[in-house]
CSV table of C-alpha atoms in Angstrom, one decimal:
chain,number,residue,atom,x,y,z
B,1,UNK,CA,-32.0,123.9,-57.7
B,2,UNK,CA,-30.4,120.6,-59.6
B,3,UNK,CA,-33.8,119.4,-59.9
B,4,UNK,CA,-35.3,121.9,-62.4
B,5,UNK,CA,-35.2,120.7,-66.5
B,6,UNK,CA,-34.9,124.0,-69.0
B,7,UNK,CA,-38.9,124.5,-68.9
B,8,UNK,CA,-38.8,125.5,-65.1
B,9,UNK,CA,-35.5,128.0,-65.4
B,10,UNK,CA,-37.4,129.0,-68.4
B,11,UNK,CA,-41.0,129.7,-66.7
B,12,UNK,CA,-39.0,130.9,-63.9
B,13,UNK,CA,-36.4,133.6,-65.3
B,14,UNK,CA,-36.9,134.4,-68.6
B,15,UNK,CA,-41.0,133.9,-69.5
B,16,UNK,CA,-41.4,137.2,-68.0
B,17,UNK,CA,-39.2,139.4,-69.9
B,18,UNK,CA,-40.4,139.1,-73.3
B,19,UNK,CA,-44.2,141.5,-73.0
B,20,UNK,CA,-41.4,144.1,-72.2
B,21,UNK,CA,-39.2,143.8,-75.0
B,22,UNK,CA,-41.9,144.2,-76.9
B,23,UNK,CA,-42.5,147.7,-75.1
B,24,UNK,CA,-39.1,149.1,-75.5
B,25,UNK,CA,-37.5,147.6,-73.0
B,26,UNK,CA,-33.8,145.9,-72.8
B,27,UNK,CA,-33.3,142.2,-71.0
B,28,UNK,CA,-30.4,140.5,-70.3
B,29,UNK,CA,-29.8,136.7,-69.0
B,30,UNK,CA,-26.9,135.2,-67.7
B,31,UNK,CA,-25.9,131.6,-67.4
B,32,UNK,CA,-22.8,131.6,-65.2
B,33,UNK,CA,-20.6,128.7,-63.4
B,34,UNK,CA,-18.0,126.6,-63.9
B,35,UNK,CA,-17.1,124.1,-67.0
B,36,UNK,CA,-19.5,121.5,-67.4
B,37,UNK,CA,-21.8,122.6,-65.2
B,38,UNK,CA,-24.4,122.7,-67.9
B,39,UNK,CA,-24.3,126.9,-69.1
B,40,UNK,CA,-24.8,125.7,-72.8
B,41,UNK,CA,-26.6,122.9,-72.4
B,42,UNK,CA,-29.3,125.6,-70.4
B,43,UNK,CA,-28.9,127.9,-73.4
B,44,UNK,CA,-29.0,125.7,-76.5
B,45,UNK,CA,-30.9,122.5,-75.2
B,46,UNK,CA,-30.3,118.5,-75.8
B,47,UNK,CA,-28.3,118.0,-78.7
B,48,UNK,CA,-27.4,122.0,-78.8
B,49,UNK,CA,-31.5,122.6,-80.0
B,50,UNK,CA,-33.2,119.9,-78.0
B,51,UNK,CA,-35.3,119.7,-82.2
B,52,UNK,CA,-32.0,117.8,-83.4
B,53,UNK,CA,-30.7,115.5,-80.6
B,54,UNK,CA,-31.2,111.8,-82.1
B,55,UNK,CA,-34.4,109.8,-82.5
B,56,UNK,CA,-35.0,109.8,-78.3
B,57,UNK,CA,-38.6,110.8,-76.8
B,58,UNK,CA,-36.5,112.5,-74.5
B,59,UNK,CA,-35.0,114.6,-75.8
B,60,UNK,CA,-37.9,115.9,-78.2
B,61,UNK,CA,-39.6,116.6,-74.4
B,62,UNK,CA,-40.3,120.3,-73.6
B,63,UNK,CA,-38.3,119.9,-70.9
B,64,UNK,CA,-34.8,119.1,-72.5
B,65,UNK,CA,-35.6,122.6,-75.1
B,66,UNK,CA,-32.9,125.3,-74.3
B,67,UNK,CA,-33.4,129.3,-73.4
B,68,UNK,CA,-32.8,130.5,-76.7
B,69,UNK,CA,-35.8,128.5,-78.7
B,70,UNK,CA,-38.1,129.2,-75.4
B,71,UNK,CA,-37.9,132.0,-75.9
B,72,UNK,CA,-37.8,132.0,-79.7
B,73,UNK,CA,-41.0,130.9,-79.5
B,74,UNK,CA,-42.8,133.5,-76.9
B,75,UNK,CA,-40.9,136.0,-79.1
B,76,UNK,CA,-42.6,134.8,-82.5
B,77,UNK,CA,-46.1,133.6,-81.3
B,78,UNK,CA,-46.1,136.7,-79.5
B,79,UNK,CA,-45.1,138.8,-82.8
B,80,UNK,CA,-48.2,137.3,-84.2
B,81,UNK,CA,-50.1,140.1,-82.5
B,82,UNK,CA,-52.1,142.3,-84.8
B,83,UNK,CA,-49.9,145.5,-82.6
B,84,UNK,CA,-47.2,144.0,-83.6
B,85,UNK,CA,-47.3,143.9,-87.1
B,86,UNK,CA,-44.8,146.8,-87.8
B,87,UNK,CA,-42.0,145.0,-85.6
B,88,UNK,CA,-39.3,142.9,-87.6
B,89,UNK,CA,-36.9,140.7,-85.6
B,90,UNK,CA,-32.8,140.1,-86.2
B,91,UNK,CA,-30.5,138.0,-84.6
B,92,UNK,CA,-26.5,138.4,-83.5
B,93,UNK,CA,-23.9,136.6,-82.1
B,94,UNK,CA,-21.0,137.5,-80.8
B,95,UNK,CA,-18.4,136.5,-78.9
B,96,UNK,CA,-15.6,137.8,-76.3
B,97,UNK,CA,-12.7,136.3,-76.6
B,98,UNK,CA,-8.8,137.3,-75.7
B,99,UNK,CA,-10.1,140.4,-74.8
B,100,UNK,CA,-11.7,140.7,-78.3
B,101,UNK,CA,-15.4,140.9,-79.9
B,102,UNK,CA,-15.5,138.9,-82.7
B,103,UNK,CA,-18.9,137.8,-85.2
B,104,UNK,CA,-19.5,134.9,-85.6
B,105,UNK,CA,-21.9,134.8,-88.1
B,106,UNK,CA,-20.0,137.0,-90.0
B,107,UNK,CA,-15.8,134.9,-90.3
B,108,UNK,CA,-15.4,135.8,-87.1
B,109,UNK,CA,-15.1,139.6,-87.9
B,110,UNK,CA,-14.0,142.0,-85.2
B,111,UNK,CA,-16.7,144.4,-83.6
B,112,UNK,CA,-16.5,147.2,-81.2
B,113,UNK,CA,-18.5,147.8,-77.9
B,114,UNK,CA,-19.2,151.5,-77.7
B,115,UNK,CA,-21.5,153.8,-75.8
B,116,UNK,CA,-23.8,156.5,-77.9
B,117,UNK,CA,-24.4,159.5,-76.7
B,118,UNK,CA,-28.0,158.0,-75.0
B,119,UNK,CA,-26.0,156.1,-72.7
B,120,UNK,CA,-27.0,152.7,-75.1
B,121,UNK,CA,-24.7,150.4,-75.9
B,122,UNK,CA,-23.7,149.7,-79.6
B,123,UNK,CA,-21.5,147.4,-81.4
B,124,UNK,CA,-20.4,149.1,-84.8
B,125,UNK,CA,-19.5,146.0,-87.4
B,126,UNK,CA,-22.1,143.7,-86.0
B,127,UNK,CA,-24.0,141.8,-88.2
B,128,UNK,CA,-27.6,141.3,-88.0
B,129,UNK,CA,-29.6,138.5,-89.7
B,130,UNK,CA,-33.6,138.9,-90.0
B,131,UNK,CA,-35.2,135.7,-88.5
B,132,UNK,CA,-39.3,134.9,-89.1
B,133,UNK,CA,-39.5,131.4,-86.5
B,134,UNK,CA,-38.0,129.6,-83.8
B,135,UNK,CA,-36.7,127.3,-85.6
B,136,UNK,CA,-34.7,129.2,-88.4
B,137,UNK,CA,-33.1,130.9,-85.6
B,138,UNK,CA,-31.9,127.6,-84.3
B,139,UNK,CA,-29.9,127.2,-87.4
B,140,UNK,CA,-28.3,130.0,-87.6
B,141,UNK,CA,-27.2,130.0,-84.2
B,142,UNK,CA,-25.9,126.4,-84.4
B,143,UNK,CA,-24.1,127.8,-87.4
B,144,UNK,CA,-22.8,130.8,-85.4
B,145,UNK,CA,-21.7,128.2,-82.9
B,146,UNK,CA,-19.5,126.3,-85.1
B,147,UNK,CA,-17.1,129.0,-84.7
B,148,UNK,CA,-17.2,129.5,-81.7
B,149,UNK,CA,-13.3,129.7,-79.3
B,150,UNK,CA,-12.9,125.8,-77.8
B,151,UNK,CA,-10.6,124.2,-75.4
B,152,UNK,CA,-10.3,121.0,-73.9
B,153,UNK,CA,-10.1,121.2,-70.2
B,154,UNK,CA,-10.1,118.4,-67.4
B,155,UNK,CA,-13.7,119.3,-66.6
B,156,UNK,CA,-15.0,118.7,-70.3
B,157,UNK,CA,-13.0,117.5,-73.6
B,158,UNK,CA,-15.0,120.6,-75.3
B,159,UNK,CA,-15.5,123.3,-73.1
B,160,UNK,CA,-16.3,127.0,-75.0
B,161,UNK,CA,-13.1,129.2,-74.1
B,162,UNK,CA,-14.7,132.2,-74.4
B,163,UNK,CA,-18.2,134.5,-74.0
B,164,UNK,CA,-21.1,133.5,-76.3
B,165,UNK,CA,-23.7,136.9,-77.1
B,166,UNK,CA,-27.1,136.4,-78.4
B,167,UNK,CA,-29.0,139.4,-79.2
B,168,UNK,CA,-32.2,139.2,-80.5
B,169,UNK,CA,-33.4,142.7,-81.5
B,170,UNK,CA,-36.8,144.4,-82.4
B,171,UNK,CA,-36.8,147.3,-84.5
B,172,UNK,CA,-39.5,149.0,-86.1
B,173,UNK,CA,-39.8,151.7,-88.9
B,174,UNK,CA,-40.6,155.6,-87.3
B,175,UNK,CA,-41.5,159.1,-88.8
B,176,UNK,CA,-41.6,160.2,-92.3
B,177,UNK,CA,-38.4,159.3,-93.5
B,178,UNK,CA,-39.4,155.9,-92.3
B,179,UNK,CA,-35.8,155.4,-90.6
B,180,UNK,CA,-35.2,152.3,-89.2
B,181,UNK,CA,-35.1,151.8,-85.1
B,182,UNK,CA,-34.3,149.7,-82.4
B,183,UNK,CA,-37.3,149.4,-80.6
B,184,UNK,CA,-36.5,146.4,-78.0
B,185,UNK,CA,-33.7,143.9,-77.2
B,186,UNK,CA,-33.5,140.5,-75.8
B,187,UNK,CA,-29.6,139.2,-74.8
B,188,UNK,CA,-28.6,136.0,-73.3
B,189,UNK,CA,-24.3,135.7,-72.7
B,190,UNK,CA,-23.2,132.0,-72.1
B,191,UNK,CA,-20.3,132.5,-70.2
B,192,UNK,CA,-17.1,130.7,-70.2
B,193,UNK,CA,-16.3,128.7,-67.0
B,194,UNK,CA,-15.9,130.5,-63.9
B,195,UNK,CA,-13.2,128.4,-62.4
B,196,UNK,CA,-9.3,129.4,-62.3
B,197,UNK,CA,-7.3,127.8,-65.1
B,198,UNK,CA,-5.2,126.0,-62.5
B,199,UNK,CA,-8.5,123.9,-61.5
B,200,UNK,CA,-8.8,122.6,-64.7
B,201,UNK,CA,-5.7,122.5,-66.3
B,202,UNK,CA,-6.5,124.4,-68.9
B,203,UNK,CA,-5.3,123.5,-73.0
């Protein structure tokens, strides 16, 4: 509800998804709502990360951290468990804009969305980047977010006009050939504003 902060939302809706990702599950988290309702704030936190938002003490509280960072904290903490020593963590970030998929971490190169023979969704051409801690992940996300398509509306002077998709992929080497496979995935989708163009006078 309107009294909940980001930490409340994370603990209620996301935290319990993390262990399953380490056991072969695919989990997705959506942020949906009108322009200016706080979707990107919920995902990114105060001042994009909640860790780099000036010197105000309230900006540095857990309540103002975004779901990306809060999830990353738990993912990397769990990854320290010896039973997951063979797992590596990679991230990717792309946007869906005008019916096209664009890699935000690789010069907005176009990518494709396909389904393999096992029904698994894959993205040929999408770059993956190894990450080792939450702050490194946030640095990568911030760099990619600068490439995201934005526009001005009456509701928001700097509105995201695309769907942004962050993927954390867990990988490990298996078999005699040490083939690298994806063994779990956590996806965050920050949807563009859900309002009609007439409501906001899009530009």
